[in-house]
XYZ file of N, CA and C in Angstrom:
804
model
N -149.255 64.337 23.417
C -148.489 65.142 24.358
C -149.097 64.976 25.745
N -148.396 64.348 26.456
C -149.145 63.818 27.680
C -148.827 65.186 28.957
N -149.894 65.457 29.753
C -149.837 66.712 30.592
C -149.021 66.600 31.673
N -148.109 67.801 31.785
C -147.183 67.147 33.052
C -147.392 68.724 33.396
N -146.712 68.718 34.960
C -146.813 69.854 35.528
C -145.546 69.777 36.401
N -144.933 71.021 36.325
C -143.240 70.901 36.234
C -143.102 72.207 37.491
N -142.569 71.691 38.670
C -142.016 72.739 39.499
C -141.089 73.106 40.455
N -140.390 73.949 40.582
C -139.005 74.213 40.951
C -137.952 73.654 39.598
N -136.299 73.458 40.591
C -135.406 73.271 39.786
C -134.213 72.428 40.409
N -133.835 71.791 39.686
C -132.548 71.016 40.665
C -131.930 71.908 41.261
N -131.323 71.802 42.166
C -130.367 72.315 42.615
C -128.885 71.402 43.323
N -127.903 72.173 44.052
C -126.548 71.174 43.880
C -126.694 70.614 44.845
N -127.694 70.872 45.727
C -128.108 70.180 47.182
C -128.730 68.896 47.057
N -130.144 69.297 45.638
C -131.153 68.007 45.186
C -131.311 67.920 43.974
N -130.412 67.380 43.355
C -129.918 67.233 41.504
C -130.959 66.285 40.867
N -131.345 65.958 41.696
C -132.135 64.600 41.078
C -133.524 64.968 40.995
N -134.322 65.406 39.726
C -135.751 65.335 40.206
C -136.315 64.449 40.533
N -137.725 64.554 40.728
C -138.856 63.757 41.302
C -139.823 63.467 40.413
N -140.206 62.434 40.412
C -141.332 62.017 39.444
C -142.613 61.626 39.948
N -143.308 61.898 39.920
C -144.813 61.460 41.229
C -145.490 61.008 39.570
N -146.166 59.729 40.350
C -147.101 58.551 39.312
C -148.270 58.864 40.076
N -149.350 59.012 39.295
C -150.917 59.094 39.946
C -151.192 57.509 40.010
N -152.190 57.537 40.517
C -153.308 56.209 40.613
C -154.222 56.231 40.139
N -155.512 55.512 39.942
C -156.378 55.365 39.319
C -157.567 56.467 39.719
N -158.291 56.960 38.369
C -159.149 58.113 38.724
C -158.562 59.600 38.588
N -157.377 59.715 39.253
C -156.499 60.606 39.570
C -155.459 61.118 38.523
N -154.944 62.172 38.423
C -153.757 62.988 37.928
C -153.178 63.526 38.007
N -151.999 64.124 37.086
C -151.312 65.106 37.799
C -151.445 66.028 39.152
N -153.186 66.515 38.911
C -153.300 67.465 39.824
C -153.576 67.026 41.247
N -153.520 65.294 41.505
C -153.081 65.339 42.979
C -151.424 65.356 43.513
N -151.176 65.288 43.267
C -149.978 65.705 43.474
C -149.833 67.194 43.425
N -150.200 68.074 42.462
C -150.183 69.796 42.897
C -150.644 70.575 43.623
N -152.072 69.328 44.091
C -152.701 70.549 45.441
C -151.513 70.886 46.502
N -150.621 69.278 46.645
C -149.757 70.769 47.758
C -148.313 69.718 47.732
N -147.866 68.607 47.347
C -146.673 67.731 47.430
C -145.582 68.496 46.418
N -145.724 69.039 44.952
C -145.182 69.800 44.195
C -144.751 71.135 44.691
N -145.763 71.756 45.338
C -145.254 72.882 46.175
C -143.865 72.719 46.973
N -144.562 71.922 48.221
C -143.634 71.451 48.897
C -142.420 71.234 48.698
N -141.936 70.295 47.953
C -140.619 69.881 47.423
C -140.239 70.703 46.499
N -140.940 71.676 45.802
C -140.254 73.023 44.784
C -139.664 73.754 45.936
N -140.431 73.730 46.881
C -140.061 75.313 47.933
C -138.728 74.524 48.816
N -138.519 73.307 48.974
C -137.412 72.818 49.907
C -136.189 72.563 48.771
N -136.015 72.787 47.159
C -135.321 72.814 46.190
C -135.041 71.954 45.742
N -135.978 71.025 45.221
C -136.594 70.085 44.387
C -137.110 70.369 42.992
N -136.757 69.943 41.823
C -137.624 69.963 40.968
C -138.658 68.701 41.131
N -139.787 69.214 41.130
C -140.936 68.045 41.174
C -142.102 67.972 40.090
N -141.729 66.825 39.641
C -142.884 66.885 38.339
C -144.240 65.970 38.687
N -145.166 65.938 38.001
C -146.435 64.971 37.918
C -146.385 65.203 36.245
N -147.169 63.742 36.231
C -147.634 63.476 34.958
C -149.264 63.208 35.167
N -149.835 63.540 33.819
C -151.050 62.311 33.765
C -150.989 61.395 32.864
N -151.025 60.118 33.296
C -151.169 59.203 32.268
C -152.011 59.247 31.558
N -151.968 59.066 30.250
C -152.815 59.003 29.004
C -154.730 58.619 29.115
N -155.425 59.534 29.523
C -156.445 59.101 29.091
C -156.977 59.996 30.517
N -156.184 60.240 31.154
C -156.017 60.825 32.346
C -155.881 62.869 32.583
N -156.326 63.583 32.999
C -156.445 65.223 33.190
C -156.804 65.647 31.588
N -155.884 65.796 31.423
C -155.215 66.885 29.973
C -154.605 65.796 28.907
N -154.321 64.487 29.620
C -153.360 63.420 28.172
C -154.254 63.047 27.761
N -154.080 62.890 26.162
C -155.316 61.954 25.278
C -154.668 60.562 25.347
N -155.502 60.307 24.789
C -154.820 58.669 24.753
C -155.515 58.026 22.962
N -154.711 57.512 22.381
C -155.329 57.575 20.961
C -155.853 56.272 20.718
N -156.368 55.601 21.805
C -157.215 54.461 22.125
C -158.601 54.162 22.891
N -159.602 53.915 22.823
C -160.405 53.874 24.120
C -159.270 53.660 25.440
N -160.138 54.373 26.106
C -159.453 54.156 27.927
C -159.316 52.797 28.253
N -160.945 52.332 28.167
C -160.938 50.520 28.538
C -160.257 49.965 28.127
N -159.480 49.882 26.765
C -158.124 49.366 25.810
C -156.744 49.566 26.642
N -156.627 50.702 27.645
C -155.279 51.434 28.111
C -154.641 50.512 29.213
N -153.521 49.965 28.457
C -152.904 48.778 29.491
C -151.531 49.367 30.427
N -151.569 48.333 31.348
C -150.256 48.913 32.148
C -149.010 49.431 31.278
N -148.854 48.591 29.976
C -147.730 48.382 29.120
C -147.774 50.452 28.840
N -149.333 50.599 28.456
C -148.789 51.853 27.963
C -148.775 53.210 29.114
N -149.192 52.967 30.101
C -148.714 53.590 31.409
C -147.119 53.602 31.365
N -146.970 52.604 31.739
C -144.959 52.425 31.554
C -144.526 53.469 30.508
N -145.133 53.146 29.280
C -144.403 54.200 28.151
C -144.591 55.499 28.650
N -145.901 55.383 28.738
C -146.017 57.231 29.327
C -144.841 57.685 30.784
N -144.461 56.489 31.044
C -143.482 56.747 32.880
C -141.948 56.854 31.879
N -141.883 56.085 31.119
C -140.850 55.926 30.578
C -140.511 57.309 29.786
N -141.307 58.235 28.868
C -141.136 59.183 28.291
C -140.898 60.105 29.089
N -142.033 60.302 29.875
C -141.191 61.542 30.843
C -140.281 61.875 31.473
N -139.185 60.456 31.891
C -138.563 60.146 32.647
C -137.310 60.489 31.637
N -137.812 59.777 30.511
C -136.307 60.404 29.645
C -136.233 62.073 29.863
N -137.454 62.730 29.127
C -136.909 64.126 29.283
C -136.918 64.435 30.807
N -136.680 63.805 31.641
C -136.093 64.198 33.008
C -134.646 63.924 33.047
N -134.180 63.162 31.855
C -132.627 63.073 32.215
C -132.776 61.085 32.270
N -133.692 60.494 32.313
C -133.573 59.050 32.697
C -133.795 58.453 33.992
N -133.850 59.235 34.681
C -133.403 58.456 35.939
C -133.881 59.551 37.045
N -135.222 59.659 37.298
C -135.593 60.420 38.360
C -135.801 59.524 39.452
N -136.183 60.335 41.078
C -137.016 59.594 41.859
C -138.479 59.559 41.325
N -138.651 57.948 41.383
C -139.777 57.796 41.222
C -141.025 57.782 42.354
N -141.579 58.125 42.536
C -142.941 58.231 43.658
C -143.847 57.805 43.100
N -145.002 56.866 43.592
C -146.192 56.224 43.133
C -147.385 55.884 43.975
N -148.021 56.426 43.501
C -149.617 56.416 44.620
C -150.603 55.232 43.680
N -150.684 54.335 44.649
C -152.144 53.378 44.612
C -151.761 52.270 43.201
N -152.392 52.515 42.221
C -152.012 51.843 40.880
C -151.000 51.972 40.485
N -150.495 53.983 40.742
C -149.337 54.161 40.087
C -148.160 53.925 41.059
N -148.089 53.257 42.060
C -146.861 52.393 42.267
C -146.939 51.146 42.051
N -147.887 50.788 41.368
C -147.786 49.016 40.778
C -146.887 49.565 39.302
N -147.502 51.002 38.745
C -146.633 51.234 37.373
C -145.312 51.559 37.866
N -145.057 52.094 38.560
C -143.238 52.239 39.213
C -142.545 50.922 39.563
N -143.317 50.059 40.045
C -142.465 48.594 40.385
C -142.484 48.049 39.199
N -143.373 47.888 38.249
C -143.187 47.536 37.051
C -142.360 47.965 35.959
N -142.349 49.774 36.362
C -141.214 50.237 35.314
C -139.658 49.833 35.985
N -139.695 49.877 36.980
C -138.206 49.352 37.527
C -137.514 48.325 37.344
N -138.417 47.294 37.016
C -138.127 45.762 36.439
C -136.913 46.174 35.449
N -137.246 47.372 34.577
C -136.525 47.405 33.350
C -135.365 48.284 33.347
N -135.420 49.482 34.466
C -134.834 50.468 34.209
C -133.766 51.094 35.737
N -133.623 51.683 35.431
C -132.773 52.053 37.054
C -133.275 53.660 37.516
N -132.981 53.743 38.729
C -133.815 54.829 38.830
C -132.372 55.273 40.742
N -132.786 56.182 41.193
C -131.676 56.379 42.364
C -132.776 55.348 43.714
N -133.809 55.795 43.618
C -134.438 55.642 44.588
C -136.141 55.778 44.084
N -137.191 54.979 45.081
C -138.396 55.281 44.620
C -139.160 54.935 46.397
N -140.665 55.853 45.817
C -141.367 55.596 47.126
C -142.863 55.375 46.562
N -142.687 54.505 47.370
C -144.665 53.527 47.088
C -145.644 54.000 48.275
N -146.660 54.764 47.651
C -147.716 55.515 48.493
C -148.665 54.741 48.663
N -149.357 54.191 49.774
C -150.768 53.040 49.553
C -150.767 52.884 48.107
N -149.313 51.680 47.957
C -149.382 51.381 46.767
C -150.027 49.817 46.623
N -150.634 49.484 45.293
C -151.154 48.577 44.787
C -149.798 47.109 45.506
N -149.536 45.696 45.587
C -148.753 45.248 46.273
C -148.482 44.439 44.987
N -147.008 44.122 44.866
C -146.366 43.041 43.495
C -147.389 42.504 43.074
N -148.363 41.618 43.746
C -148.688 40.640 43.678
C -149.902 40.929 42.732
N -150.336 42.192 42.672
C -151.042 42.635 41.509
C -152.590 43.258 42.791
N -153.679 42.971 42.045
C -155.026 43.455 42.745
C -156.069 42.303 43.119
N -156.062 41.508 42.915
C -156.901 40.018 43.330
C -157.286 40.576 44.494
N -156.287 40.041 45.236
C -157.087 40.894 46.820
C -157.982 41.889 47.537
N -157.244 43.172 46.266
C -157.968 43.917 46.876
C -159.465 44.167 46.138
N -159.856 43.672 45.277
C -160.905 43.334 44.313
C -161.843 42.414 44.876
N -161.122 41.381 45.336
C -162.177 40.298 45.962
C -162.802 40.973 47.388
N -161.906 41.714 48.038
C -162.137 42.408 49.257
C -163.427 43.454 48.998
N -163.144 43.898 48.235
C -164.390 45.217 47.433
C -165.671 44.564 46.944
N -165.023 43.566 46.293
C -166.562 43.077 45.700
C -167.264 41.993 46.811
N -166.590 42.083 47.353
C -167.418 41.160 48.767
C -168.374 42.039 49.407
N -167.838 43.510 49.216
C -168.284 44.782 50.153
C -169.812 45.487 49.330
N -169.235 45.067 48.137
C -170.486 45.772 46.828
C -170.825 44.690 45.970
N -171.436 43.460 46.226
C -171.248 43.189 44.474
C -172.293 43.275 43.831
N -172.907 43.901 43.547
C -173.891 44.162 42.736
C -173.729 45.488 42.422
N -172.869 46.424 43.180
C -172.209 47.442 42.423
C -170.748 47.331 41.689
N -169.921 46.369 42.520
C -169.031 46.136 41.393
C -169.317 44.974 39.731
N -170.711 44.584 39.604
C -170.887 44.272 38.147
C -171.405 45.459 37.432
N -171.716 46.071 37.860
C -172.289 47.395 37.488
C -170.886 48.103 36.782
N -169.714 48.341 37.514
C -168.762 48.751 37.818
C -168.051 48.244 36.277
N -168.143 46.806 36.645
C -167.625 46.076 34.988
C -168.295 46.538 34.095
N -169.423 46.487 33.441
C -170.387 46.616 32.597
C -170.385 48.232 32.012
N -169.787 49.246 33.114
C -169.736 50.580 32.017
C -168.332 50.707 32.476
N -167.543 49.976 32.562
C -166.192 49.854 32.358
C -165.195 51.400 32.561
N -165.838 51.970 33.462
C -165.049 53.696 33.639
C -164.632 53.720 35.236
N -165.074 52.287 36.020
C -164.997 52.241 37.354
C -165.258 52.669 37.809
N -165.520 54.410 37.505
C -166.469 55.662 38.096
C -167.635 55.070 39.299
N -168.179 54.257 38.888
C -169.135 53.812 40.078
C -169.135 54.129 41.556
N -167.839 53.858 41.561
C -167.476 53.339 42.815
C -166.770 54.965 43.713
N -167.032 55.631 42.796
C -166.524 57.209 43.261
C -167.804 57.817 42.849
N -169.252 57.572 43.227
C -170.507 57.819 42.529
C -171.002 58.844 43.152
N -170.853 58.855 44.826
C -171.275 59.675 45.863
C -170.234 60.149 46.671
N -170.089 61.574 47.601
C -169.342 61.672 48.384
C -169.057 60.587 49.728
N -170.004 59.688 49.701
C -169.955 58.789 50.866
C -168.895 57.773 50.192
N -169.489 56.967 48.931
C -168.141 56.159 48.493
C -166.787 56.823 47.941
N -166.781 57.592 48.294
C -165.597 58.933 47.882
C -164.387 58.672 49.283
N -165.374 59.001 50.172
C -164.440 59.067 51.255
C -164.913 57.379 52.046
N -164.824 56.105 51.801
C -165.277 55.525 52.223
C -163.496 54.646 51.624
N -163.503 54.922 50.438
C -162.382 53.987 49.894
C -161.210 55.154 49.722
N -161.381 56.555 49.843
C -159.714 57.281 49.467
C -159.210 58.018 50.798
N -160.718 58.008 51.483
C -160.519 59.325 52.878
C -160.806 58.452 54.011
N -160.072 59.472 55.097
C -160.970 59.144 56.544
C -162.176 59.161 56.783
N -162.791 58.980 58.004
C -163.868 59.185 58.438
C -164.322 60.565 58.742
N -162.825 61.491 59.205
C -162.990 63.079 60.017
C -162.319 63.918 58.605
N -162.121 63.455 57.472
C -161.619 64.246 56.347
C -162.811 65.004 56.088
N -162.396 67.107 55.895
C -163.441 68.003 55.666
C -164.262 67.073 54.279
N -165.520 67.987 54.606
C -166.186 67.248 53.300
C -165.606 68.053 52.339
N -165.336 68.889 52.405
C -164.539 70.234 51.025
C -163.318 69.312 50.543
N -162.981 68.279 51.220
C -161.452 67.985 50.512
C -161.960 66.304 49.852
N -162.793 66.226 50.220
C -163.585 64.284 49.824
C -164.462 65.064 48.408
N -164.784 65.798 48.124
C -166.071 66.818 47.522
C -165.240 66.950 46.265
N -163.722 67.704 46.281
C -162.983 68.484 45.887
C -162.482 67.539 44.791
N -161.820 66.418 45.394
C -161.518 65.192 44.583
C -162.041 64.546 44.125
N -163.519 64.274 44.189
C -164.494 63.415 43.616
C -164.842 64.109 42.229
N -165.068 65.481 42.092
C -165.315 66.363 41.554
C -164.428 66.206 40.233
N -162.741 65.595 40.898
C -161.805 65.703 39.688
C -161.778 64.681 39.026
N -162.202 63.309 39.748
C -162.256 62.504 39.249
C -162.078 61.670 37.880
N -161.762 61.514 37.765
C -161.629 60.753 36.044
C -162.285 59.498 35.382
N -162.468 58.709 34.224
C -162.529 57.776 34.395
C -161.197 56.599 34.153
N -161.171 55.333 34.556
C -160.181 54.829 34.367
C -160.049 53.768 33.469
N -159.238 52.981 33.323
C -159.169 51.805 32.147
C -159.261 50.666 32.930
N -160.440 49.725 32.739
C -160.731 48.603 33.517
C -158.966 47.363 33.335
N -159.363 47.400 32.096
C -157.665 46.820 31.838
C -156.775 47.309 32.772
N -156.392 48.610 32.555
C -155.055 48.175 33.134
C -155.203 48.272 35.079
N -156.431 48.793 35.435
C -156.389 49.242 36.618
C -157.518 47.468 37.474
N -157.613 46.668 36.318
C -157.857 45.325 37.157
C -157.484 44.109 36.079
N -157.196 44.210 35.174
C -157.361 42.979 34.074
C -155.681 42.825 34.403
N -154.986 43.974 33.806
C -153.363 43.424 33.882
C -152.877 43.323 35.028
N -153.046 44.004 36.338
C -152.517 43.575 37.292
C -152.794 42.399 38.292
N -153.956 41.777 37.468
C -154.767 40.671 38.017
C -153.573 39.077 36.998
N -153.189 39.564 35.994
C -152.935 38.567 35.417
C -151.025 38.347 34.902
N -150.879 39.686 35.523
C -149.081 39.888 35.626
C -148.550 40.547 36.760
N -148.113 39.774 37.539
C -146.949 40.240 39.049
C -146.175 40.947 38.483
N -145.817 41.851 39.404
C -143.935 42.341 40.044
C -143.161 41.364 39.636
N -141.890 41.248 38.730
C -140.413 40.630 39.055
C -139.696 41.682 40.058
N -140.719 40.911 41.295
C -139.589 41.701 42.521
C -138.213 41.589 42.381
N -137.264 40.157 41.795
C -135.993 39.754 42.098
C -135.690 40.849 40.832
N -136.345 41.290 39.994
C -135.265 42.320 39.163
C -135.347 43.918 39.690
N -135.730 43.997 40.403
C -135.890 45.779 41.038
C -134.468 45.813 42.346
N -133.993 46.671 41.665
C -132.934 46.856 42.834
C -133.084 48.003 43.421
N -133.405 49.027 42.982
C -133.950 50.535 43.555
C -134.071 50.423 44.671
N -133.978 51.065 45.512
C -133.764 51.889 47.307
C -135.619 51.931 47.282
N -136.160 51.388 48.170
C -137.387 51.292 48.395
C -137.831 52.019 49.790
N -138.717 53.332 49.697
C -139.772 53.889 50.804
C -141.142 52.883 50.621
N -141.815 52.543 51.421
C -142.681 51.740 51.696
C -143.975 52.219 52.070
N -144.588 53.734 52.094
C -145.660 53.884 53.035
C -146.889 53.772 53.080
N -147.849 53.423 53.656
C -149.409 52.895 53.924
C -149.809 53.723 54.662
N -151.020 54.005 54.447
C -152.380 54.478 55.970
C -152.980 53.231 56.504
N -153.520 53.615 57.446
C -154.174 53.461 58.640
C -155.114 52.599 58.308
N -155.856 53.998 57.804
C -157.449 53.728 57.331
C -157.834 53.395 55.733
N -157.342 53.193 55.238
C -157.319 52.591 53.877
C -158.322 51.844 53.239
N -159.311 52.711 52.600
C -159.959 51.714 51.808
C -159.769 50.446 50.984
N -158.716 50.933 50.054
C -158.336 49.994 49.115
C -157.252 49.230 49.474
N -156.170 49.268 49.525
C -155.315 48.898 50.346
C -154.765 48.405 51.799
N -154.884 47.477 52.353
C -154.998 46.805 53.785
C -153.592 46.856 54.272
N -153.426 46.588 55.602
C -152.162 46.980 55.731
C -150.814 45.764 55.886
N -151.650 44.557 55.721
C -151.118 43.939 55.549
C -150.557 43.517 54.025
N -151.417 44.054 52.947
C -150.979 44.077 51.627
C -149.637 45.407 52.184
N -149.472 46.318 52.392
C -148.091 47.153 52.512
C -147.450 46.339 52.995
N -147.584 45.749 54.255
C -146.438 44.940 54.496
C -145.851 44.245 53.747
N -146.866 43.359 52.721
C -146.100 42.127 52.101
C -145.322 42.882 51.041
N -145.463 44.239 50.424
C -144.961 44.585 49.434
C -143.486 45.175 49.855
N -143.602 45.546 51.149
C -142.263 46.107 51.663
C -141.332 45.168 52.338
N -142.131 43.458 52.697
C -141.526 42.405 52.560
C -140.778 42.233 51.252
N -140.791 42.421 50.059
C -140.643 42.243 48.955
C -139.552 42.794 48.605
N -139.271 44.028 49.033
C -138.280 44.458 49.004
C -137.366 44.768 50.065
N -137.521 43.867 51.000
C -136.680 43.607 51.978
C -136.317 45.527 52.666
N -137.758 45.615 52.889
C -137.872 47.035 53.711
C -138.913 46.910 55.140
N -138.739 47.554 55.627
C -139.789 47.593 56.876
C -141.082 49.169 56.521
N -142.166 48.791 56.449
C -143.480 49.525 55.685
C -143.417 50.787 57.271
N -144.045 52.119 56.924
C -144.649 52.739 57.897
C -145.726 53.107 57.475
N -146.027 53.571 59.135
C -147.727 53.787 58.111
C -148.404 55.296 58.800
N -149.470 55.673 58.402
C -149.763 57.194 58.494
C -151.056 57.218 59.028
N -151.429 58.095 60.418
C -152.853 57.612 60.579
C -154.139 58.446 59.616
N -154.620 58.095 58.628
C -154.741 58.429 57.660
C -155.606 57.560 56.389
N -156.133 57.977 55.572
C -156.830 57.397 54.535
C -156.201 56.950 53.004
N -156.743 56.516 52.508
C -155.692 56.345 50.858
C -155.355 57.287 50.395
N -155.606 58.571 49.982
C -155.123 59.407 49.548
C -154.011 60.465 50.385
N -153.151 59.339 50.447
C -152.079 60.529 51.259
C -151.738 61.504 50.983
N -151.542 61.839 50.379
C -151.211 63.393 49.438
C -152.178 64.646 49.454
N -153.098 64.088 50.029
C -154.745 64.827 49.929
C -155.179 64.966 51.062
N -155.041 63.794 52.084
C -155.506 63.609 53.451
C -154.870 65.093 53.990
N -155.845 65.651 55.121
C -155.029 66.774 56.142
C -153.504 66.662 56.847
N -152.937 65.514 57.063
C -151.628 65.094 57.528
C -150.850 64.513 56.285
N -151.022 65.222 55.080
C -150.577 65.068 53.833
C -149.026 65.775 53.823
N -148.680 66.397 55.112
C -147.325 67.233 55.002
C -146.068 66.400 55.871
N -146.930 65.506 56.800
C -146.065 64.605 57.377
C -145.823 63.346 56.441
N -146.669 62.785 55.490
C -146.027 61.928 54.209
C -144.741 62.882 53.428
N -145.178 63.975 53.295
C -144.067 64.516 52.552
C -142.783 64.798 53.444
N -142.690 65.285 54.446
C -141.687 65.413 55.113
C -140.844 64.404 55.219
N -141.647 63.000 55.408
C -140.631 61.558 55.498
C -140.585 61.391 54.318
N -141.103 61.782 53.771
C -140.775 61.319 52.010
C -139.397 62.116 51.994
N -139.190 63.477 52.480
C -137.817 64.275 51.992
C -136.974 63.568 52.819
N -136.890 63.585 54.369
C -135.901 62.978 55.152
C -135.476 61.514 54.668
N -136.490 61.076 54.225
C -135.669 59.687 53.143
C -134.705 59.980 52.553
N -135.119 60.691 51.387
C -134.576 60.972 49.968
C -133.307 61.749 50.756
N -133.301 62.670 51.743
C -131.868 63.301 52.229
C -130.845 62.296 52.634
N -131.274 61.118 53.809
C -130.647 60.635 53.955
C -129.763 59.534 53.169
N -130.512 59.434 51.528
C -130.269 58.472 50.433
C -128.595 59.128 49.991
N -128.875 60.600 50.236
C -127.675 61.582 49.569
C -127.477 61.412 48.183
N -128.850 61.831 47.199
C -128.711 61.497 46.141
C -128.040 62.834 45.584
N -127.235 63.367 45.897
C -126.388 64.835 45.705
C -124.878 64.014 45.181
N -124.713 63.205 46.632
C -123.171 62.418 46.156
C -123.557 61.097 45.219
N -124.514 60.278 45.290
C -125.019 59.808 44.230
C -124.759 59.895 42.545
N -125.216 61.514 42.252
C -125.157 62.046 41.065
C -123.731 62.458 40.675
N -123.063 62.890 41.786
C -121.969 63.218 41.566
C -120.854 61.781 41.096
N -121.383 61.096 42.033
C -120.332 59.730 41.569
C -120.539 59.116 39.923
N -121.907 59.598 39.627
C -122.586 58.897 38.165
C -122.073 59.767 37.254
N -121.915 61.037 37.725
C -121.608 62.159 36.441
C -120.112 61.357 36.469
């Protein structure tokens, strides 16, 4: 029974819920410190999940075993009891699992948060381990990636700004998780995006200041889908960062202007 956290309700204005995908380390509960609020209180139903192995979900495998394939299932299950077809939202890894679940499925619309880019993680791996490597073999070897979220300095070095309170770099490190080396570098290292099968309505957005993510990897991914990327002055964790209400705001003025109200209505 994988942990989801469920808030507000459709309404005839915004019929369509929301589905927010975590990233690596992370769960449901970034998304509830304050994006779930948000979109409950503007009349949204907005859900989070944790993927399996992740907050509250077990996973009935070692973690290090936990591949993208079964991320998808876990995106895929919830999504049914959402009706099939939510907006999908995806932060960091978990919009490499949203471009991947889209390959297969249809969805109204989706938005990629300093998301991982088609092209998988090579880049941003070689970029990191250029930066650490003698902490990223370390990193391999107890296989929880945790390493690299060891101190509040590498905390906010790869998810935060430079001027992010230490209470909010502290707060998240704290929640931290561990992750599955598989699926969060082995599979996306060794299977792309079928960009040409995603047809979904694509939001594009990046920070600034981005540890993991460069901003030219957003670009190429919002090249990909023949979108133009914006970006936030800001750290990887958009959702978390202090200007975490201006991601959400363009996240809604998207989704309004998509009119997924007449959307639903044309599908019913």
């Amino acid at each position: 029974m994988l942990e989801v956290i469920d808030k507000g309700v459709c309404t005839d204005a915004h019929p369509v819920p929301l589905l927010f995908v975590h990233g690596g380390w992370h769960a449901a509960w970034c998304w509830d410190d304050h994006f779930l609020n948000y979109f409950a209180h503007v009349g949204y139903r907005a859900v989070s999940l944790s993927l399996r192995g992740h907050g509250a979900s077990p996973t009935p495998k070692p973690l290090h075993k936990v591949s993208i394939a079964d991320y998808l299932e876990d995106v895929r299950s919830v999504a049914a009891d959402l009706g099939g077809a939510p907006v999908l939202i995806g932060h960091s890894l978990g919009g490499f699992v949203v471009q991947r679940y889209l390959e297969e499925h249809r969805a109204p619309a989706a938005v990629l948060v300093g998301s991982v880019p088609p092209k998988g993680v090579l880049s941003l791996a070689l970029r990191v381990w250029r930066r650490r490597p003698s902490m990223t073999m370390e990193a391999w070897s107890d296989r929880t990636l945790l390493k690299f979220l060891a101190t509040a300095a590498l905390a906010r070095e790869y998810l935060f700004c430079a001027d992010t309170p230490e209470a909010v770099v502290e707060s998240c490190r704290q929640r931290a998780g561990a992750e599955s080396v598989r699926a969060a570098m082995t599979d996306p290292m060794l299977r792309r995006v079928r960009t040409r099968r995603v047809t979904t309505p694509m939001l594009v957005l990046g920070a600034e200041h981005d540890g993991f993510v460069s901003r030219g990897e957003v670009r190429a991914t919002a090249r990909a889908y023949n979108t133009v990327p914006e970006f936030f002055p800001m750290g990887h964790n958009m959702m978390l960062e202090p200007g975490w209400a201006d991601v959400a705001e363009r996240i809604r003025s998207w989704l309004d202007a998509r009119d997924l109200a007449g959307s639903a209505r044309l599908s019913g």
